[in-house]
């Protein structure tokens, strides 16, 4: 593919813009995933505070 210098620069700018947009979208989804994981972590067994007695300790 033979392009002029100006065409190569334009192509690079276009590809860089697409890559930056994809990177931004990926970071947005990663942030959402981290937020969801942190919210769901409170529901995982074994994550209760040590000061809360369990059913076995109360018996």
mmCIF file of C-alpha atoms in Angstrom:
data_model
loop_
_atom_site.group_PDB
_atom_site.id
_atom_site.type_symbol
_atom_site.label_atom_id
_atom_site.label_comp_id
_atom_site.label_asym_id
_atom_site.label_seq_id
_atom_site.Cartn_x
_atom_site.Cartn_y
_atom_site.Cartn_z
ATOM 1 C CA UNK A 1 0.000 0.000 0.000
ATOM 2 C CA UNK A 2 1.661 3.170 -1.182
ATOM 3 C CA UNK A 3 0.499 6.279 0.587
ATOM 4 C CA UNK A 4 1.850 9.765 0.830
ATOM 5 C CA UNK A 5 3.305 11.019 4.080
ATOM 6 C CA UNK A 6 0.165 13.066 4.738
ATOM 7 C CA UNK A 7 -2.013 9.983 4.168
ATOM 8 C CA UNK A 8 0.108 7.942 6.573
ATOM 9 C CA UNK A 9 -0.181 10.668 9.196
ATOM 10 C CA UNK A 10 -3.952 10.819 8.703
ATOM 11 C CA UNK A 11 -4.197 7.010 8.947
ATOM 12 C CA UNK A 12 -2.095 7.014 12.121
ATOM 13 C CA UNK A 13 -4.260 9.742 13.651
ATOM 14 C CA UNK A 14 -7.416 7.785 12.833
ATOM 15 C CA UNK A 15 -6.034 4.550 14.275
ATOM 16 C CA UNK A 16 -4.724 6.338 17.385
ATOM 17 C CA UNK A 17 -8.150 7.911 17.981
ATOM 18 C CA UNK A 18 -9.828 4.503 17.653
ATOM 19 C CA UNK A 19 -7.287 2.936 20.006
ATOM 20 C CA UNK A 20 -7.745 5.703 22.581
ATOM 21 C CA UNK A 21 -11.523 5.309 22.413
ATOM 22 C CA UNK A 22 -11.233 1.527 22.862
ATOM 23 C CA UNK A 23 -8.845 2.056 25.789
ATOM 24 C CA UNK A 24 -11.254 4.506 27.409
ATOM 25 C CA UNK A 25 -14.135 2.054 26.994
ATOM 26 C CA UNK A 26 -12.051 -0.780 28.447
ATOM 27 C CA UNK A 27 -11.093 1.344 31.461
ATOM 28 C CA UNK A 28 -14.753 2.250 31.987
ATOM 29 C CA UNK A 29 -15.749 -1.413 31.981
ATOM 30 C CA UNK A 30 -12.829 -2.328 34.234
ATOM 31 C CA UNK A 31 -13.885 0.355 36.705
ATOM 32 C CA UNK A 32 -17.455 -0.934 36.637
ATOM 33 C CA UNK A 33 -16.243 -4.492 37.187
ATOM 34 C CA UNK A 34 -14.099 -3.452 40.155
ATOM 35 C CA UNK A 35 -17.023 -1.554 41.638
ATOM 36 C CA UNK A 36 -19.303 -4.574 41.223
ATOM 37 C CA UNK A 37 -16.708 -6.909 42.736
ATOM 38 C CA UNK A 38 -16.300 -4.666 45.748
ATOM 39 C CA UNK A 39 -20.071 -4.564 46.249
ATOM 40 C CA UNK A 40 -20.399 -8.325 45.865
ATOM 41 C CA UNK A 41 -17.527 -9.017 48.251
ATOM 42 C CA UNK A 42 -19.773 -8.247 51.203
ATOM 43 C CA UNK A 43 -21.905 -11.265 50.282
ATOM 44 C CA UNK A 44 -19.076 -13.804 50.136
ATOM 45 C CA UNK A 45 -19.024 -16.293 53.005
ATOM 46 C CA UNK A 46 -16.151 -15.923 55.404
ATOM 47 C CA UNK A 47 -15.965 -12.174 54.994
ATOM 48 C CA UNK A 48 -17.993 -11.420 58.117
ATOM 49 C CA UNK A 49 -16.234 -9.421 60.816
ATOM 50 C CA UNK A 50 -14.636 -11.520 63.559
ATOM 51 C CA UNK A 51 -16.639 -9.725 66.268
ATOM 52 C CA UNK A 52 -19.964 -11.090 64.963
ATOM 53 C CA UNK A 53 -20.767 -14.453 66.587
ATOM 54 C CA UNK A 54 -21.786 -17.239 64.239
ATOM 55 C CA UNK A 55 -24.659 -19.651 64.816
ATOM 56 C CA UNK A 56 -22.243 -22.350 66.043
ATOM 57 C CA UNK A 57 -20.706 -20.041 68.655
ATOM 58 C CA UNK A 58 -24.122 -19.094 70.034
ATOM 59 C CA UNK A 59 -25.119 -22.745 70.717
#
